[in-house]
PDB file of C-alpha atoms in Angstrom:
ATOM      1  CA  UNK A   1     168.092 119.802 -44.718  1.00 47.00           C
ATOM      2  CA  UNK A   2     169.338 122.294 -42.110  1.00 55.00           C
ATOM      3  CA  UNK A   3     167.636 125.067 -44.077  1.00 56.00           C
ATOM      4  CA  UNK A   4     164.250 123.468 -43.307  1.00 51.00           C
ATOM      5  CA  UNK A   5     165.161 123.211 -39.640  1.00 54.00           C
ATOM      6  CA  UNK A   6     166.538 126.679 -38.954  1.00 50.00           C
ATOM      7  CA  UNK A   7     164.016 128.515 -41.124  1.00 53.00           C
ATOM      8  CA  UNK A   8     160.945 126.653 -39.930  1.00 55.00           C
ATOM      9  CA  UNK A   9     158.714 128.940 -37.870  1.00 56.00           C
ATOM     10  CA  UNK A  10     155.609 126.762 -37.583  1.00 52.00           C
ATOM     11  CA  UNK A  11     154.390 125.958 -34.071  1.00 56.00           C
ATOM     12  CA  UNK A  12     151.341 123.944 -35.122  1.00 57.00           C
ATOM     13  CA  UNK A  13     151.064 120.252 -34.299  1.00 48.00           C
ATOM     14  CA  UNK A  14     152.708 118.113 -36.951  1.00 59.00           C
ATOM     15  CA  UNK A  15     152.738 114.324 -37.186  1.00 56.00           C
ATOM     16  CA  UNK A  16     155.981 114.563 -39.145  1.00 70.00           C
ATOM     17  CA  UNK A  17     157.586 116.605 -36.364  1.00 71.00           C
ATOM     18  CA  UNK A  18     156.482 114.038 -33.776  1.00 77.00           C
ATOM     19  CA  UNK A  19     157.912 111.245 -35.904  1.00 77.00           C
ATOM     20  CA  UNK A  20     161.228 113.089 -36.267  1.00 75.00           C
ATOM     21  CA  UNK A  21     161.393 113.496 -32.497  1.00 80.00           C
ATOM     22  CA  UNK A  22     160.680 109.822 -31.876  1.00 80.00           C
ATOM     23  CA  UNK A  23     163.151 108.482 -34.431  1.00 86.00           C
ATOM     24  CA  UNK A  24     166.016 110.823 -33.482  1.00 84.00           C
ATOM     25  CA  UNK A  25     165.612 110.082 -29.769  1.00 80.00           C
ATOM     26  CA  UNK A  26     165.564 106.351 -30.494  1.00 79.00           C
ATOM     27  CA  UNK A  27     168.601 106.606 -32.762  1.00 81.00           C
ATOM     28  CA  UNK A  28     170.517 108.504 -30.066  1.00 82.00           C
ATOM     29  CA  UNK A  29     169.592 105.866 -27.453  1.00 84.00           C
ATOM     30  CA  UNK A  30     170.485 102.832 -29.575  1.00 83.00           C
ATOM     31  CA  UNK A  31     173.575 104.142 -31.396  1.00 83.00           C
ATOM     32  CA  UNK A  32     174.730 107.430 -29.815  1.00 80.00           C
ATOM     33  CA  UNK A  33     177.992 107.821 -31.756  1.00 91.00           C
ATOM     34  CA  UNK A  34     176.406 107.152 -35.133  1.00 92.00           C
ATOM     35  CA  UNK A  35     173.431 109.366 -34.280  1.00 89.00           C
ATOM     36  CA  UNK A  36     175.731 112.250 -33.355  1.00 92.00           C
ATOM     37  CA  UNK A  37     177.694 111.832 -36.593  1.00 92.00           C
ATOM     38  CA  UNK A  38     174.503 111.905 -38.662  1.00 91.00           C
ATOM     39  CA  UNK A  39     173.116 114.850 -36.674  1.00 89.00           C
ATOM     40  CA  UNK A  40     176.308 116.852 -37.141  1.00 90.00           C
ATOM     41  CA  UNK A  41     176.065 116.467 -40.908  1.00 91.00           C
ATOM     42  CA  UNK A  42     172.354 117.247 -40.952  1.00 90.00           C
ATOM     43  CA  UNK A  43     172.303 120.174 -38.525  1.00 90.00           C
ATOM     44  CA  UNK A  44     175.604 121.888 -39.330  1.00 92.00           C
ATOM     45  CA  UNK A  45     175.602 121.674 -43.130  1.00 92.00           C
ATOM     46  CA  UNK A  46     174.265 124.914 -44.649  1.00 93.00           C
ATOM     47  CA  UNK A  47     172.732 125.138 -48.107  1.00 89.00           C
ATOM     48  CA  UNK A  48     175.249 126.264 -50.740  1.00 89.00           C
ATOM     49  CA  UNK A  49     173.111 129.062 -52.111  1.00 82.00           C
ATOM     50  CA  UNK A  50     173.610 130.306 -55.663  1.00 82.00           C
ATOM     51  CA  UNK A  51     174.424 134.019 -56.202  1.00 83.00           C
ATOM     52  CA  UNK A  52     171.428 136.261 -55.483  1.00 79.00           C
ATOM     53  CA  UNK A  53     172.507 139.261 -57.568  1.00 91.00           C
ATOM     54  CA  UNK A  54     174.584 140.009 -60.657  1.00 94.00           C
ATOM     55  CA  UNK A  55     178.238 140.820 -60.078  1.00 96.00           C
ATOM     56  CA  UNK A  56     178.873 144.558 -60.032  1.00 97.00           C
ATOM     57  CA  UNK A  57     181.381 146.004 -62.474  1.00 97.00           C
ATOM     58  CA  UNK A  58     184.863 146.227 -60.996  1.00 97.00           C
ATOM     59  CA  UNK A  59     184.352 143.438 -58.433  1.00 98.00           C
ATOM     60  CA  UNK A  60     187.674 141.949 -57.312  1.00 98.00           C
ATOM     61  CA  UNK A  61     187.698 138.352 -56.118  1.00 98.00           C
ATOM     62  CA  UNK A  62     190.308 137.038 -53.719  1.00 98.00           C
ATOM     63  CA  UNK A  63     191.081 134.431 -51.087  1.00 98.00           C
ATOM     64  CA  UNK A  64     191.888 134.430 -47.384  1.00 98.00           C
ATOM     65  CA  UNK A  65     192.992 131.351 -45.466  1.00 97.00           C
ATOM     66  CA  UNK A  66     191.137 130.607 -42.246  1.00 96.00           C
ATOM     67  CA  UNK A  67     191.136 127.799 -39.707  1.00 94.00           C
ATOM     68  CA  UNK A  68     188.302 126.134 -41.637  1.00 95.00           C
ATOM     69  CA  UNK A  69     189.788 126.478 -45.113  1.00 96.00           C
ATOM     70  CA  UNK A  70     190.082 129.066 -47.849  1.00 98.00           C
ATOM     71  CA  UNK A  71     187.445 131.810 -47.805  1.00 98.00           C
ATOM     72  CA  UNK A  72     186.422 133.570 -51.006  1.00 98.00           C
ATOM     73  CA  UNK A  73     186.384 137.366 -50.796  1.00 98.00           C
ATOM     74  CA  UNK A  74     184.668 139.990 -52.946  1.00 98.00           C
ATOM     75  CA  UNK A  75     185.910 143.580 -52.965  1.00 98.00           C
ATOM     76  CA  UNK A  76     184.522 146.706 -54.578  1.00 98.00           C
ATOM     77  CA  UNK A  77     185.611 150.344 -54.439  1.00 98.00           C
ATOM     78  CA  UNK A  78     188.511 152.217 -52.873  1.00 97.00           C
ATOM     79  CA  UNK A  79     189.066 153.937 -49.557  1.00 97.00           C
ATOM     80  CA  UNK A  80     188.510 152.815 -45.939  1.00 98.00           C
ATOM     81  CA  UNK A  81     187.038 149.329 -45.656  1.00 98.00           C
ATOM     82  CA  UNK A  82     183.574 148.249 -44.574  1.00 98.00           C
ATOM     83  CA  UNK A  83     183.428 144.500 -43.932  1.00 98.00           C
ATOM     84  CA  UNK A  84     180.172 142.706 -44.796  1.00 98.00           C
ATOM     85  CA  UNK A  85     179.261 139.383 -43.179  1.00 98.00           C
ATOM     86  CA  UNK A  86     176.239 137.345 -44.321  1.00 97.00           C
ATOM     87  CA  UNK A  87     174.018 134.896 -42.448  1.00 96.00           C
ATOM     88  CA  UNK A  88     173.297 131.156 -42.365  1.00 95.00           C
ATOM     89  CA  UNK A  89     173.000 129.602 -45.848  1.00 94.00           C
ATOM     90  CA  UNK A  90     173.672 133.022 -47.375  1.00 95.00           C
ATOM     91  CA  UNK A  91     176.408 134.331 -49.663  1.00 96.00           C
ATOM     92  CA  UNK A  92     178.355 137.530 -50.184  1.00 97.00           C
ATOM     93  CA  UNK A  93     176.344 138.106 -53.371  1.00 97.00           C
ATOM     94  CA  UNK A  94     173.359 139.160 -51.253  1.00 97.00           C
ATOM     95  CA  UNK A  95     175.323 142.301 -50.468  1.00 98.00           C
ATOM     96  CA  UNK A  96     176.172 143.308 -54.063  1.00 98.00           C
ATOM     97  CA  UNK A  97     173.624 146.172 -54.285  1.00 98.00           C
ATOM     98  CA  UNK A  98     174.781 147.526 -50.927  1.00 98.00           C
ATOM     99  CA  UNK A  99     178.432 147.123 -51.932  1.00 98.00           C
ATOM    100  CA  UNK A 100     177.814 149.283 -54.987  1.00 98.00           C
ATOM    101  CA  UNK A 101     176.290 151.947 -52.760  1.00 98.00           C
ATOM    102  CA  UNK A 102     179.252 151.778 -50.372  1.00 98.00           C
ATOM    103  CA  UNK A 103     181.748 152.102 -53.231  1.00 98.00           C
ATOM    104  CA  UNK A 104     179.934 155.169 -54.582  1.00 98.00           C
ATOM    105  CA  UNK A 105     180.336 156.839 -51.193  1.00 98.00           C
ATOM    106  CA  UNK A 106     184.130 156.537 -51.389  1.00 98.00           C
ATOM    107  CA  UNK A 107     184.691 153.341 -49.414  1.00 98.00           C
ATOM    108  CA  UNK A 108     185.868 149.801 -50.027  1.00 98.00           C
ATOM    109  CA  UNK A 109     183.211 147.130 -49.542  1.00 98.00           C
ATOM    110  CA  UNK A 110     184.742 143.776 -48.548  1.00 98.00           C
ATOM    111  CA  UNK A 111     182.363 140.812 -48.389  1.00 98.00           C
ATOM    112  CA  UNK A 112     183.154 137.112 -48.137  1.00 98.00           C
ATOM    113  CA  UNK A 113     181.556 133.683 -48.036  1.00 98.00           C
ATOM    114  CA  UNK A 114     181.624 132.084 -44.604  1.00 97.00           C
ATOM    115  CA  UNK A 115     183.116 128.581 -44.151  1.00 97.00           C
ATOM    116  CA  UNK A 116     180.910 125.966 -45.864  1.00 96.00           C
ATOM    117  CA  UNK A 117     179.013 128.739 -47.654  1.00 96.00           C
ATOM    118  CA  UNK A 118     179.061 130.012 -51.215  1.00 95.00           C
ATOM    119  CA  UNK A 119     182.413 129.345 -52.872  1.00 96.00           C
ATOM    120  CA  UNK A 120     184.418 129.040 -49.645  1.00 97.00           C
ATOM    121  CA  UNK A 121     185.927 125.804 -48.377  1.00 97.00           C
ATOM    122  CA  UNK A 122     184.694 124.046 -45.272  1.00 95.00           C
ATOM    123  CA  UNK A 123     182.145 121.368 -44.489  1.00 92.00           C
ATOM    124  CA  UNK A 124     180.290 122.611 -41.421  1.00 94.00           C
ATOM    125  CA  UNK A 125     178.876 125.959 -40.380  1.00 94.00           C
ATOM    126  CA  UNK A 126     178.463 127.148 -36.776  1.00 95.00           C
ATOM    127  CA  UNK A 127     179.185 130.204 -34.650  1.00 96.00           C
ATOM    128  CA  UNK A 128     182.853 129.341 -33.881  1.00 97.00           C
ATOM    129  CA  UNK A 129     183.585 128.896 -37.609  1.00 97.00           C
ATOM    130  CA  UNK A 130     181.805 132.182 -38.385  1.00 97.00           C
ATOM    131  CA  UNK A 131     183.846 134.015 -35.736  1.00 98.00           C
ATOM    132  CA  UNK A 132     187.176 132.506 -36.793  1.00 97.00           C
ATOM    133  CA  UNK A 133     186.382 133.262 -40.431  1.00 98.00           C
ATOM    134  CA  UNK A 134     185.639 136.903 -39.625  1.00 98.00           C
ATOM    135  CA  UNK A 135     188.881 137.148 -37.641  1.00 98.00           C
ATOM    136  CA  UNK A 136     190.827 135.906 -40.668  1.00 98.00           C
ATOM    137  CA  UNK A 137     189.132 138.486 -42.899  1.00 98.00           C
ATOM    138  CA  UNK A 138     189.897 141.284 -40.436  1.00 98.00           C
ATOM    139  CA  UNK A 139     193.528 140.185 -40.227  1.00 98.00           C
ATOM    140  CA  UNK A 140     193.757 140.644 -44.000  1.00 97.00           C
ATOM    141  CA  UNK A 141     191.941 143.997 -44.151  1.00 97.00           C
ATOM    142  CA  UNK A 142     193.472 147.453 -43.895  1.00 92.00           C
ATOM    143  CA  UNK A 143     191.859 150.571 -42.451  1.00 96.00           C
ATOM    144  CA  UNK A 144     188.595 148.977 -41.261  1.00 98.00           C
ATOM    145  CA  UNK A 145     185.982 151.741 -40.981  1.00 98.00           C
ATOM    146  CA  UNK A 146     182.963 149.665 -39.995  1.00 98.00           C
ATOM    147  CA  UNK A 147     181.046 146.412 -40.278  1.00 98.00           C
ATOM    148  CA  UNK A 148     177.718 145.389 -41.756  1.00 98.00           C
ATOM    149  CA  UNK A 149     176.136 142.080 -40.832  1.00 98.00           C
ATOM    150  CA  UNK A 150     172.980 140.154 -41.636  1.00 98.00           C
ATOM    151  CA  UNK A 151     171.227 137.591 -39.430  1.00 97.00           C
ATOM    152  CA  UNK A 152     173.752 135.069 -38.004  1.00 96.00           C
ATOM    153  CA  UNK A 153     176.524 137.257 -39.388  1.00 98.00           C
ATOM    154  CA  UNK A 154     175.522 139.891 -36.835  1.00 98.00           C
ATOM    155  CA  UNK A 155     175.896 137.403 -33.985  1.00 98.00           C
ATOM    156  CA  UNK A 156     179.393 136.391 -35.091  1.00 97.00           C
ATOM    157  CA  UNK A 157     180.371 140.060 -35.527  1.00 98.00           C
ATOM    158  CA  UNK A 158     179.296 140.930 -31.986  1.00 98.00           C
ATOM    159  CA  UNK A 159     180.996 137.811 -30.617  1.00 98.00           C
ATOM    160  CA  UNK A 160     184.243 138.642 -32.443  1.00 97.00           C
ATOM    161  CA  UNK A 161     186.837 140.228 -30.162  1.00 96.00           C
ATOM    162  CA  UNK A 162     189.158 141.415 -32.940  1.00 98.00           C
ATOM    163  CA  UNK A 163     190.827 144.751 -32.143  1.00 97.00           C
ATOM    164  CA  UNK A 164     189.840 146.196 -35.547  1.00 98.00           C
ATOM    165  CA  UNK A 165     186.174 146.099 -34.506  1.00 98.00           C
ATOM    166  CA  UNK A 166     186.593 147.714 -31.104  1.00 95.00           C
ATOM    167  CA  UNK A 167     185.729 151.291 -32.007  1.00 94.00           C
ATOM    168  CA  UNK A 168     184.006 151.109 -35.383  1.00 98.00           C
ATOM    169  CA  UNK A 169     180.304 151.638 -36.163  1.00 98.00           C
ATOM    170  CA  UNK A 170     178.097 148.714 -37.100  1.00 98.00           C
ATOM    171  CA  UNK A 171     175.034 148.295 -39.275  1.00 98.00           C
ATOM    172  CA  UNK A 172     173.102 145.201 -38.172  1.00 98.00           C
ATOM    173  CA  UNK A 173     170.416 143.928 -40.548  1.00 98.00           C
ATOM    174  CA  UNK A 174     167.789 141.556 -39.134  1.00 98.00           C
ATOM    175  CA  UNK A 175     170.137 140.668 -36.266  1.00 98.00           C
ATOM    176  CA  UNK A 176     169.858 137.537 -34.150  1.00 97.00           C
ATOM    177  CA  UNK A 177     170.689 139.063 -30.778  1.00 98.00           C
ATOM    178  CA  UNK A 178     169.183 136.170 -28.798  1.00 97.00           C
ATOM    179  CA  UNK A 179     171.330 133.644 -30.664  1.00 96.00           C
ATOM    180  CA  UNK A 180     171.218 130.666 -28.273  1.00 96.00           C
ATOM    181  CA  UNK A 181     167.467 130.881 -27.634  1.00 95.00           C
ATOM    182  CA  UNK A 182     166.843 131.316 -31.358  1.00 93.00           C
ATOM    183  CA  UNK A 183     169.046 128.332 -32.232  1.00 93.00           C
ATOM    184  CA  UNK A 184     167.576 125.890 -29.738  1.00 93.00           C
ATOM    185  CA  UNK A 185     164.070 127.135 -30.451  1.00 91.00           C
ATOM    186  CA  UNK A 186     164.511 126.391 -34.164  1.00 89.00           C
ATOM    187  CA  UNK A 187     165.711 122.864 -33.458  1.00 90.00           C
ATOM    188  CA  UNK A 188     162.884 122.271 -30.982  1.00 89.00           C
ATOM    189  CA  UNK A 189     160.281 123.401 -33.541  1.00 87.00           C
ATOM    190  CA  UNK A 190     161.690 120.916 -36.041  1.00 86.00           C
ATOM    191  CA  UNK A 191     161.022 118.049 -33.638  1.00 90.00           C
ATOM    192  CA  UNK A 192     164.681 117.003 -33.643  1.00 89.00           C
ATOM    193  CA  UNK A 193     165.930 115.526 -30.379  1.00 93.00           C
ATOM    194  CA  UNK A 194     167.322 118.338 -28.217  1.00 94.00           C
ATOM    195  CA  UNK A 195     169.543 115.884 -26.353  1.00 94.00           C
ATOM    196  CA  UNK A 196     171.038 114.765 -29.659  1.00 94.00           C
ATOM    197  CA  UNK A 197     171.529 118.371 -30.741  1.00 94.00           C
ATOM    198  CA  UNK A 198     173.234 119.096 -27.414  1.00 95.00           C
ATOM    199  CA  UNK A 199     175.629 116.223 -28.137  1.00 96.00           C
ATOM    200  CA  UNK A 200     176.552 117.861 -31.458  1.00 96.00           C
ATOM    201  CA  UNK A 201     176.995 121.220 -29.761  1.00 95.00           C
ATOM    202  CA  UNK A 202     179.221 119.613 -27.136  1.00 96.00           C
ATOM    203  CA  UNK A 203     181.512 118.219 -29.850  1.00 96.00           C
ATOM    204  CA  UNK A 204     181.855 121.646 -31.458  1.00 96.00           C
ATOM    205  CA  UNK A 205     182.490 123.255 -28.069  1.00 96.00           C
ATOM    206  CA  UNK A 206     185.308 120.814 -27.380  1.00 96.00           C
ATOM    207  CA  UNK A 207     186.817 121.061 -30.865  1.00 95.00           C
ATOM    208  CA  UNK A 208     186.911 124.876 -30.881  1.00 96.00           C
ATOM    209  CA  UNK A 209     187.107 125.474 -27.111  1.00 95.00           C
ATOM    210  CA  UNK A 210     184.101 127.744 -27.510  1.00 96.00           C
ATOM    211  CA  UNK A 211     181.379 127.116 -24.858  1.00 96.00           C
ATOM    212  CA  UNK A 212     177.961 127.968 -26.234  1.00 95.00           C
ATOM    213  CA  UNK A 213     176.856 129.461 -22.913  1.00 94.00           C
ATOM    214  CA  UNK A 214     179.329 132.310 -23.538  1.00 96.00           C
ATOM    215  CA  UNK A 215     177.565 133.295 -26.784  1.00 97.00           C
ATOM    216  CA  UNK A 216     175.456 136.352 -25.994  1.00 98.00           C
ATOM    217  CA  UNK A 217     175.308 138.931 -28.825  1.00 98.00           C
ATOM    218  CA  UNK A 218     172.790 141.064 -26.930  1.00 98.00           C
ATOM    219  CA  UNK A 219     175.142 141.493 -23.990  1.00 98.00           C
ATOM    220  CA  UNK A 220     178.131 142.111 -26.276  1.00 98.00           C
ATOM    221  CA  UNK A 221     176.167 144.835 -28.069  1.00 98.00           C
ATOM    222  CA  UNK A 222     175.259 146.483 -24.774  1.00 98.00           C
ATOM    223  CA  UNK A 223     178.909 147.170 -23.897  1.00 97.00           C
ATOM    224  CA  UNK A 224     179.914 148.613 -27.284  1.00 97.00           C
ATOM    225  CA  UNK A 225     180.630 152.338 -27.261  1.00 95.00           C
ATOM    226  CA  UNK A 226     180.459 152.959 -31.018  1.00 97.00           C
ATOM    227  CA  UNK A 227     177.277 153.787 -32.911  1.00 98.00           C
ATOM    228  CA  UNK A 228     175.125 150.902 -34.107  1.00 98.00           C
ATOM    229  CA  UNK A 229     172.085 151.090 -36.356  1.00 98.00           C
ATOM    230  CA  UNK A 230     169.729 148.108 -36.536  1.00 98.00           C
ATOM    231  CA  UNK A 231     167.496 147.735 -39.598  1.00 98.00           C
ATOM    232  CA  UNK A 232     164.813 145.137 -38.893  1.00 98.00           C
ATOM    233  CA  UNK A 233     161.461 144.317 -40.420  1.00 98.00           C
ATOM    234  CA  UNK A 234     158.567 144.355 -37.971  1.00 98.00           C
ATOM    235  CA  UNK A 235     157.212 141.052 -39.333  1.00 96.00           C
ATOM    236  CA  UNK A 236     160.518 139.189 -39.632  1.00 97.00           C
ATOM    237  CA  UNK A 237     159.697 135.493 -39.180  1.00 93.00           C
ATOM    238  CA  UNK A 238     163.201 134.293 -38.373  1.00 93.00           C
ATOM    239  CA  UNK A 239     164.736 136.828 -35.984  1.00 95.00           C
ATOM    240  CA  UNK A 240     162.755 138.700 -33.359  1.00 96.00           C
ATOM    241  CA  UNK A 241     162.009 142.356 -34.053  1.00 98.00           C
ATOM    242  CA  UNK A 242     161.008 142.725 -30.402  1.00 98.00           C
ATOM    243  CA  UNK A 243     164.558 141.939 -29.272  1.00 98.00           C
ATOM    244  CA  UNK A 244     165.978 144.638 -31.552  1.00 98.00           C
ATOM    245  CA  UNK A 245     163.333 146.992 -30.215  1.00 98.00           C
ATOM    246  CA  UNK A 246     164.380 146.265 -26.646  1.00 98.00           C
ATOM    247  CA  UNK A 247     168.061 146.773 -27.485  1.00 98.00           C
ATOM    248  CA  UNK A 248     167.345 150.202 -28.963  1.00 98.00           C
ATOM    249  CA  UNK A 249     165.350 151.238 -25.896  1.00 98.00           C
ATOM    250  CA  UNK A 250     167.968 150.002 -23.396  1.00 98.00           C
ATOM    251  CA  UNK A 251     171.231 150.898 -25.183  1.00 98.00           C
ATOM    252  CA  UNK A 252     172.231 154.526 -25.665  1.00 96.00           C
ATOM    253  CA  UNK A 253     174.344 153.979 -28.794  1.00 97.00           C
ATOM    254  CA  UNK A 254     171.845 151.745 -30.619  1.00 98.00           C
ATOM    255  CA  UNK A 255     169.246 153.088 -33.047  1.00 98.00           C
ATOM    256  CA  UNK A 256     166.468 150.983 -34.573  1.00 98.00           C
ATOM    257  CA  UNK A 257     165.111 151.557 -38.070  1.00 98.00           C
ATOM    258  CA  UNK A 258     161.919 149.556 -38.567  1.00 98.00           C
ATOM    259  CA  UNK A 259     160.777 148.401 -42.000  1.00 98.00           C
ATOM    260  CA  UNK A 260     157.553 146.877 -43.254  1.00 97.00           C
ATOM    261  CA  UNK A 261     157.014 144.072 -45.755  1.00 96.00           C
ATOM    262  CA  UNK A 262     160.744 143.510 -46.331  1.00 97.00           C
ATOM    263  CA  UNK A 263     160.990 140.148 -44.584  1.00 96.00           C
ATOM    264  CA  UNK A 264     164.280 138.624 -43.476  1.00 96.00           C
ATOM    265  CA  UNK A 265     166.146 138.666 -46.796  1.00 95.00           C
ATOM    266  CA  UNK A 266     164.780 141.484 -48.950  1.00 96.00           C
ATOM    267  CA  UNK A 267     165.547 143.926 -46.153  1.00 98.00           C
ATOM    268  CA  UNK A 268     169.249 143.668 -47.071  1.00 97.00           C
ATOM    269  CA  UNK A 269     168.696 145.842 -50.155  1.00 96.00           C
ATOM    270  CA  UNK A 270     165.917 148.147 -48.958  1.00 97.00           C
ATOM    271  CA  UNK A 271     166.307 151.967 -49.006  1.00 98.00           C
ATOM    272  CA  UNK A 272     166.475 152.101 -45.204  1.00 98.00           C
ATOM    273  CA  UNK A 273     169.702 150.072 -45.245  1.00 98.00           C
ATOM    274  CA  UNK A 274     171.343 152.446 -47.731  1.00 98.00           C
ATOM    275  CA  UNK A 275     170.141 155.470 -45.726  1.00 98.00           C
ATOM    276  CA  UNK A 276     171.404 153.956 -42.474  1.00 98.00           C
ATOM    277  CA  UNK A 277     174.853 153.416 -43.959  1.00 98.00           C
ATOM    278  CA  UNK A 278     174.925 157.057 -45.095  1.00 98.00           C
ATOM    279  CA  UNK A 279     173.986 158.131 -41.575  1.00 98.00           C
ATOM    280  CA  UNK A 280     176.820 156.117 -40.028  1.00 98.00           C
ATOM    281  CA  UNK A 281     179.436 157.664 -42.320  1.00 97.00           C
ATOM    282  CA  UNK A 282     177.869 161.123 -42.070  1.00 91.00           C
TER     283      UNK A 282
END
């Protein structure tokens, strides 16, 4: 169900949306604890997507233990490591074509399924789980040369304070740099009670000691000194191209590569992504 909420871009009047708003507000008023429990399951449970691409020859599967359970890893190639982190309701398999390209350039591509995604353990997905999962992957990785992220994976990468990311280049694909606005905007468009959603957020904040008001990928990107290339489709319906455009104009070390007709998902395997990776290692 969360897929329909977070990937709903319609702003037109909807009777169904109005009904959702009415029923969720009423539920929260009458039975707040039960409503929060139901909302947590509904809003924080990603879709377990099936693999998007065929496994490349030589792919090595592994496991890394994180705070939220065992994470499945997928490694290809030899040499310095580029870590790949996918987005909400995604899987590492979305990166297979890019991983093959990385391996051919003499690097190790290390992707993984986030908590509650793909073949990894975990029940709920949210930014603290994404960040802690990435930290566990980085702890296990040697000679990290750079990071590639897609969508929500870019937000968690920029939020991550791991020392292995301090001075490495990044390739951000369809990034969600305005994470908090994007998140609350998606929930608001669904009609779901914002007060109820805030109650869920509050529980996660307390559990992980991770205040949502501190989440600001745009600001974190602005203070990075290493090179970053953003590849973003001009008509992306789910993350704002205009925000990436502003970042490139305001930040000296950020370059924007605009694509057309690649959408939010297909852009992950477009030629501009491969070319941008080559530029970062060049």
